[in-house]
Amino acid sequence: MEQQQSYPQAGARVLVVDDDPTVAEVVSGYLDRAGYVVDRAGDGPEALARAAAHRPDLVVLDLMLPGMDGLEVCRRIRGDAPVPVIMLTARGDEDDRILGLEVGADDYVTKPFSPRELVLRVQSVLRRSRPGQPSGALRAAGLSVDPAARRALKGDTELALTIREFDLLTFLLRHPGRVFSREDLMREVWGWDFGDLSTVTVHVRRLRGKVEDDPARPRLIQTVWGVGYRFDAAGAATAEV
């Protein structure tokens, strides 16, 4: 009972998609014991069907699936609804991990992995995907963020952000002018003191693609070479001069 109480999202529905029945069974067992409602699928079409029948709160998705790979499954699931996705990959190639993040995965775990660590990742992503406590809207440089409603606008246009992109934008808006290293952002936005820092790099690039007028020449989310990133609220005004 104590273990289940430590997970604030107990009862959330998690869809586990993996063609290896042993991996799927172990992952499902740990998630079930943590208090989650678990669905399982062994391939892409089954995953899409189960997601359509019962919308999951989060998907644990293997990259290497027969037929339709995990990248395509992720694209299709996220095309229907902003469902958080944690990608599983047996590959050590950084390009594969980055591809998963580029199509909208919120996190990834490389096989072989600790099931307990995966449960903690699920907990972290779900916690950050839920509306937070009421707080004032943040506005700067034509952007506005409502943390409680988890909505972000550029002008009058709502931005389609993943969970991590939203958290990253919110954090930067709360600390304009300050420089944060990738390690800082990994700790403050992802909630981890360790991890692949390319995750931060990819999310900064994706966020720039959505908030910058010219992502190739970013004025809002600036790179401070050798240090990290800074949100420059005056960037938009400079661009208009």
mmCIF file of C-alpha atoms in Angstrom, residues 62-64 88-93 96 109-112:
data_model
loop_
_atom_site.group_PDB
_atom_site.id
_atom_site.type_symbol
_atom_site.label_atom_id
_atom_site.label_comp_id
_atom_site.label_asym_id
_atom_site.label_seq_id
_atom_site.Cartn_x
_atom_site.Cartn_y
_atom_site.Cartn_z
ATOM 1 C CA ASP A 62 9.206 0.695 -28.281
ATOM 2 C CA LEU A 63 11.034 2.273 -31.210
ATOM 3 C CA MET A 64 11.666 -1.008 -33.050
ATOM 4 C CA LEU A 88 12.045 2.698 -25.536
ATOM 5 C CA THR A 89 15.011 1.938 -27.743
ATOM 6 C CA ALA A 90 17.508 -0.915 -27.806
ATOM 7 C CA ARG A 91 19.889 1.148 -29.880
ATOM 8 C CA GLY A 92 22.722 3.223 -28.509
ATOM 9 C CA ASP A 93 22.805 5.453 -31.596
ATOM 10 C CA ASP A 96 17.664 7.234 -33.047
ATOM 11 C CA VAL A 109 14.799 5.052 -21.983
ATOM 12 C CA THR A 110 17.518 2.945 -23.582
ATOM 13 C CA LYS A 111 17.368 -0.857 -23.273
ATOM 14 C CA PRO A 112 18.450 -2.583 -21.141
#
